[in-house]
Short mmCIF file of C-alpha atoms in Angstrom, two decimals:
data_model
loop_
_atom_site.label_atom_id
_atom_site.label_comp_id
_atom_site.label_asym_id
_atom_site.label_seq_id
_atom_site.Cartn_x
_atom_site.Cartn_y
_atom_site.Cartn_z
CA UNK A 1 -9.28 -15.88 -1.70
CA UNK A 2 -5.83 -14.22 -0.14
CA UNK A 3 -5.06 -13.31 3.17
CA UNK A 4 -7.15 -10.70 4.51
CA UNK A 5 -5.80 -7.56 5.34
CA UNK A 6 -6.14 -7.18 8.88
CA UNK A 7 -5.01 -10.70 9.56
CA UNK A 8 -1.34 -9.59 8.23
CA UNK A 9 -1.89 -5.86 9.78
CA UNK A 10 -1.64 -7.89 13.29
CA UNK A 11 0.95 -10.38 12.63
CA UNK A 12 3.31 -7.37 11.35
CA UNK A 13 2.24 -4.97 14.46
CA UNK A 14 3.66 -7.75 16.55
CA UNK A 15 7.13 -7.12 15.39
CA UNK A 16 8.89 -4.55 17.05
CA UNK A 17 10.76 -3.64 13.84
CA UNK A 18 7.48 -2.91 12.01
CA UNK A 19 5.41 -1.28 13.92
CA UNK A 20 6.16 1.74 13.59
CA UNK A 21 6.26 1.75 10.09
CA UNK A 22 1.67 0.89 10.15
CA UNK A 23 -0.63 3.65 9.81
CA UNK A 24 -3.45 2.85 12.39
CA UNK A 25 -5.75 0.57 11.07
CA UNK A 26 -9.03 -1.19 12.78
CA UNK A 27 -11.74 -3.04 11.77
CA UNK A 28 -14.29 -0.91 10.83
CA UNK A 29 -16.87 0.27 13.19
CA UNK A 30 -19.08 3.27 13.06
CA UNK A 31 -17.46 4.84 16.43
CA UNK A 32 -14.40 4.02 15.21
CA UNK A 33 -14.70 5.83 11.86
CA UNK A 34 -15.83 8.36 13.44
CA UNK A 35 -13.06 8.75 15.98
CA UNK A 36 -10.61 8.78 13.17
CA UNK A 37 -12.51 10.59 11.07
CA UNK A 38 -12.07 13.69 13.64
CA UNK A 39 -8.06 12.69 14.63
CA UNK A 40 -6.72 12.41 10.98
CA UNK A 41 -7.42 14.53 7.86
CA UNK A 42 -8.65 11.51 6.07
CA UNK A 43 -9.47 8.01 6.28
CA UNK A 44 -9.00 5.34 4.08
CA UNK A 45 -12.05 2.41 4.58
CA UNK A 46 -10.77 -0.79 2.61
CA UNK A 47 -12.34 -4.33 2.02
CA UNK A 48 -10.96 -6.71 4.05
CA UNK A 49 -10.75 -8.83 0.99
CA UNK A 50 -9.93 -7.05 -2.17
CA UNK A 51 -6.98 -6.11 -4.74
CA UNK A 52 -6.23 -4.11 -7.51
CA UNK A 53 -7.30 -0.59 -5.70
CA UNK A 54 -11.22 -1.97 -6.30
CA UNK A 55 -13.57 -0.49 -3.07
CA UNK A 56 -11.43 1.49 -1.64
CA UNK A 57 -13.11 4.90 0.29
CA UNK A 58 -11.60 8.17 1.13
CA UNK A 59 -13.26 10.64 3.15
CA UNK A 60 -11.15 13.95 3.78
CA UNK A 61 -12.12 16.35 6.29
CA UNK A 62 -12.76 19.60 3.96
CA UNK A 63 -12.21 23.55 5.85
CA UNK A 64 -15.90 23.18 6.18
CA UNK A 65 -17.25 19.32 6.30
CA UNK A 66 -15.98 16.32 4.54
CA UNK A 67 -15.16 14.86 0.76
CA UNK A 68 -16.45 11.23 0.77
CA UNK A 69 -14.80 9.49 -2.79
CA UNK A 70 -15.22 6.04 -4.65
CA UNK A 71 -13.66 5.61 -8.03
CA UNK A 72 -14.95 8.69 -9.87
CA UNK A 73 -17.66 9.64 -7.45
CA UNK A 74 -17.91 11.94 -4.82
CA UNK A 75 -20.25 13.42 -2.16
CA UNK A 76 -19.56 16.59 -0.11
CA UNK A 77 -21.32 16.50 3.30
CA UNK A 78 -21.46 18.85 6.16
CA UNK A 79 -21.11 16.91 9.51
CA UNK A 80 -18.80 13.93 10.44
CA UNK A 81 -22.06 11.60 10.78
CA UNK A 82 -23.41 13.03 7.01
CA UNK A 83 -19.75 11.41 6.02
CA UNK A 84 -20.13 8.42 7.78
CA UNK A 85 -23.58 8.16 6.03
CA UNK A 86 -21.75 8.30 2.45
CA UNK A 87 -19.15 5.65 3.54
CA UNK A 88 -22.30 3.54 3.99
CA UNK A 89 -23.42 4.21 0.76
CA UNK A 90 -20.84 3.04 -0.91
CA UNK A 91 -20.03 -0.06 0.68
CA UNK A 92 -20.44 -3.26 -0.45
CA UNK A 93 -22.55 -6.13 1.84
CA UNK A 94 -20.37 -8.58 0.63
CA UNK A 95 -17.15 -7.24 2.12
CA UNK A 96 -15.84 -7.10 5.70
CA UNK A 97 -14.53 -3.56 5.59
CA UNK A 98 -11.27 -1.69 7.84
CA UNK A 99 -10.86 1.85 8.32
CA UNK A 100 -7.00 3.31 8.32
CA UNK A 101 -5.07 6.52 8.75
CA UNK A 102 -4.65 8.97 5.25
CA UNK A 103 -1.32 9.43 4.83
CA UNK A 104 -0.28 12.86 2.95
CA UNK A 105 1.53 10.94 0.58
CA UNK A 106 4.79 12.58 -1.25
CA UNK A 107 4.53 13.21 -5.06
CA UNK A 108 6.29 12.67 -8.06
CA UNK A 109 5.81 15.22 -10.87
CA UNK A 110 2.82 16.92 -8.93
CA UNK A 111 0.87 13.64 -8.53
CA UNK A 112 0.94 10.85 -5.50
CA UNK A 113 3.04 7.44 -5.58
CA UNK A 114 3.70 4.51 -3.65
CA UNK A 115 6.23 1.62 -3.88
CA UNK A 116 5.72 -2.23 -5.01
CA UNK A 117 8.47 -4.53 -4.04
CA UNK A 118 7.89 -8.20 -5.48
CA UNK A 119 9.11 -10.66 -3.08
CA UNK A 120 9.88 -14.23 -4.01
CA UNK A 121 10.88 -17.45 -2.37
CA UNK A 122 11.98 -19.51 -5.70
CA UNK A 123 14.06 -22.09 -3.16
CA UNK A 124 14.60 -21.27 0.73
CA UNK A 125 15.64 -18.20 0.70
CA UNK A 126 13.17 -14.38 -0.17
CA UNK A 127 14.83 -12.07 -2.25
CA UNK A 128 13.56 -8.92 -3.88
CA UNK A 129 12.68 -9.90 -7.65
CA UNK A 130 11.61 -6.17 -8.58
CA UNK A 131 10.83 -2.62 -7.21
CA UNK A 132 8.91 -0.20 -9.02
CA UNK A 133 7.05 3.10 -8.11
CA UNK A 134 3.56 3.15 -8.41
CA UNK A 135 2.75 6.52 -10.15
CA UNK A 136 -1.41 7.52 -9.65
CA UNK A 137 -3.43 8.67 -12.24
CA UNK A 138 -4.23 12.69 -12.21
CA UNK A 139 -6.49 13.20 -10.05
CA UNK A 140 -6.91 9.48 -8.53
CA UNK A 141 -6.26 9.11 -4.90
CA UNK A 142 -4.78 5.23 -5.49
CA UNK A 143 -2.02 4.26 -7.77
CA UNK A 144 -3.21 0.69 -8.66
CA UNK A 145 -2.02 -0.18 -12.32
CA UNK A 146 -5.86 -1.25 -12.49
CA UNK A 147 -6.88 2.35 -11.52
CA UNK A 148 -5.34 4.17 -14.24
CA UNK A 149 -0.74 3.79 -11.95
CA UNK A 150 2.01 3.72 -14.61
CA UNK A 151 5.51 2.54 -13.47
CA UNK A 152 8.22 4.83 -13.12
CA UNK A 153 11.97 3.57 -11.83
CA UNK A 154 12.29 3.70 -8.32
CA UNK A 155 15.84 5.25 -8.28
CA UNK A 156 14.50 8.06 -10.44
CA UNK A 157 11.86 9.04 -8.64
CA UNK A 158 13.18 8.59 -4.94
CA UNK A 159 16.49 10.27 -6.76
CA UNK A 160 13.92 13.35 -7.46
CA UNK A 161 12.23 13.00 -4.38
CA UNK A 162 15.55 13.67 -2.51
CA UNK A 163 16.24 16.51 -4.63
CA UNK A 164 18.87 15.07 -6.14
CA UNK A 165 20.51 13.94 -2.76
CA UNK A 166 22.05 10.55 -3.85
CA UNK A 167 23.22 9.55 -0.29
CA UNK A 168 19.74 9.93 1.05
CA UNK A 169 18.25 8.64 -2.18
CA UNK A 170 20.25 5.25 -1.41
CA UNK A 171 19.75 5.08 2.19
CA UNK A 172 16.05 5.64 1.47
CA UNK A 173 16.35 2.67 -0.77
CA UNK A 174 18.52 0.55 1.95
CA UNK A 175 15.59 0.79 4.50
CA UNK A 176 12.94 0.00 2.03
CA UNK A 177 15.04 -2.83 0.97
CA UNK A 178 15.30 -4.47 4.91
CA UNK A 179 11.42 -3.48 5.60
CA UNK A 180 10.48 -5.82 2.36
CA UNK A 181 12.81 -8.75 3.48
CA UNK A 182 11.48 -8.56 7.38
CA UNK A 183 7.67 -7.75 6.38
CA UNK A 184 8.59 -11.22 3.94
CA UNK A 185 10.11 -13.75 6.83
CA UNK A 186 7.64 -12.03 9.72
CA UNK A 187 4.49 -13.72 7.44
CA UNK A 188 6.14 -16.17 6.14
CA UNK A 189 6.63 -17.52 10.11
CA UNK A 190 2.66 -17.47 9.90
CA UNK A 191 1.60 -18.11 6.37
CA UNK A 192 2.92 -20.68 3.68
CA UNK A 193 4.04 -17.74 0.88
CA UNK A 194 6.20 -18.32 -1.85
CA UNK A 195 5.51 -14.81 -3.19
CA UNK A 196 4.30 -11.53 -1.71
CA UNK A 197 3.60 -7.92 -2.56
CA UNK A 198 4.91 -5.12 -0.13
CA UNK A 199 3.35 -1.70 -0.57
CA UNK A 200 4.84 0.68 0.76
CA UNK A 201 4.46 4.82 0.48
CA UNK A 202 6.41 8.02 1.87
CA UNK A 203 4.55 10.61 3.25
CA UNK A 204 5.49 14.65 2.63
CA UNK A 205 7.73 13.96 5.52
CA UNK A 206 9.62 11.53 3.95
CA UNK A 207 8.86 8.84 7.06
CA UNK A 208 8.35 5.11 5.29
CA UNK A 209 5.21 3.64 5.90
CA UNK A 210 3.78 -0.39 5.25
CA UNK A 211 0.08 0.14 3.67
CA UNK A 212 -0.34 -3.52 3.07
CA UNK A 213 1.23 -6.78 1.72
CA UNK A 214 -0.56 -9.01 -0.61
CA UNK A 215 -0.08 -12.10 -0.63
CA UNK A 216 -1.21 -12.68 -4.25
CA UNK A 217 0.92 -9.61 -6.14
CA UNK A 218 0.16 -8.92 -9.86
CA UNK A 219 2.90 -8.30 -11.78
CA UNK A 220 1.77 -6.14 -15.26
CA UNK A 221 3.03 -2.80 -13.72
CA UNK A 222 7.11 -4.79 -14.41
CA UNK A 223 6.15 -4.36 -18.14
CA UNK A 224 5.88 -1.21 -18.20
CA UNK A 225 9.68 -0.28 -17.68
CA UNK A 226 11.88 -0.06 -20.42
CA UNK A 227 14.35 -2.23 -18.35
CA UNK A 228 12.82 -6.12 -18.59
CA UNK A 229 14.93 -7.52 -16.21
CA UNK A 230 12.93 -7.46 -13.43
CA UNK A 231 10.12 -8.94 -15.05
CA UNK A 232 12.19 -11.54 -16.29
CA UNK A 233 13.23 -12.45 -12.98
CA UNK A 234 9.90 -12.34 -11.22
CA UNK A 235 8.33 -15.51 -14.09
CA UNK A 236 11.62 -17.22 -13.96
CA UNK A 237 11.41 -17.43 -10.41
CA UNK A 238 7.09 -18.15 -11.26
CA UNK A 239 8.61 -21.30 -13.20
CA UNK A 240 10.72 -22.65 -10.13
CA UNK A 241 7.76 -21.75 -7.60
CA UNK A 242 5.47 -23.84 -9.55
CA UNK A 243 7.76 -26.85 -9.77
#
């Protein structure tokens, strides 16, 4: 089993550098959802334990009540305690579960995306093996490659995102760069990693934010661009980690 969320949550909020780029995110309590769910315009309640996008929970405040969505289903409830209710009902026993801040995510040809930078430690040193954007399904409120993301360049799309602006297209890129490598030695101080995921998003604002870092990345969504070079680099550097 990796790392569990929250444990790397409060190991990164310890670093000045990063803190302010973490949505709020607590263990998951009923007051506590409930607080948030009345200080944000959505929540995001994640397993502690868990990849791929699988369990996630999103419950929006609505102009009258609240949307409450898992996968493909969805409840629509009148009161804050009728959401927290639905949360309930869709958790698993199994999992430990946190609750986080929504973030209104930016969007790339009318639909939401985050960022995937594969970190790797083939000898002493991290570097950045590949950066992709994770493009969501229609519809979908996570871009997981398991829930239906593609891959799109992440020049292109923070290129359109910027409206064309290269300057702030590559300073964008600069600061995403420098998040990845401190988010990489911060947890590597604390954890024995050789590789590690960064996700990051940018909200409508276009402020950066850390929504996790996993500490056991898949790699599939690399295939998908027509440029291979990334995902060449990421198993060469799989061959040297494993020797």
């Amino acid at each position: 089993m990796g790392l569990g969320k929250m444990n790397k949550y409060y190991v990164m909020l310890k670093h000045p550098a990063l803190r302010r780029y973490l949505p709020k995110t607590r263990w998951m309590t009923a007051s506590r959802t409930l607080r948030m769910l009345k200080a944000y315009p959505s929540v995001f309640i994640k397993p502690n334990h868990g990849s791929g996008g699988g369990g996630i929970i999103r419950a929006k405040r609505l102009s009258r009540g609240y949307e409450v969505r898992s996968g493909s289903s969805q409840k629509i409830v009148g009161r804050s305690r009728s959401a927290l209710k639905a949360i309930h009902s869709y958790r698993s026993s199994r999992h430990q579960y946190l609750v986080q801040k929504g973030l209104r995510l930016a969007k790339y040809h009318g639909v939401i995306f985050d960022i995937r930078i594969y970190m790797q430690k083939p000898k002493h040193t991290w570097m950045i093996a590949g950066m992709v954007a994770r493009v969501a399904a229609p519809h979908k409120f996570v871009t997981n490659y398991h829930k239906g993301g593609h891959a799109a360049p992440l020049h292109r799309v923070l290129f359109s995102l910027f409206h064309h602006d290269q300057a702030k297209a590559k300073a964008c890129l600069r600061k995403i760069e420098k998040l990845s490598m401190i988010i990489a030695k911060t947890l590597n101080k604390r954890y024995p990693l050789r590789e590690l995921g960064v996700d990051l998003a940018i909200d409508e604002d276009g402020h950066i934010w850390i929504i996790e870092a996993n500490s056991r990345p898949g790699h599939m969504l690399f295939y998908q661009l027509s440029d291979h070079s990334m995902i060449r680099t990421i198993m060469k550097n799989k061959q040297r980690i494993r020797k």
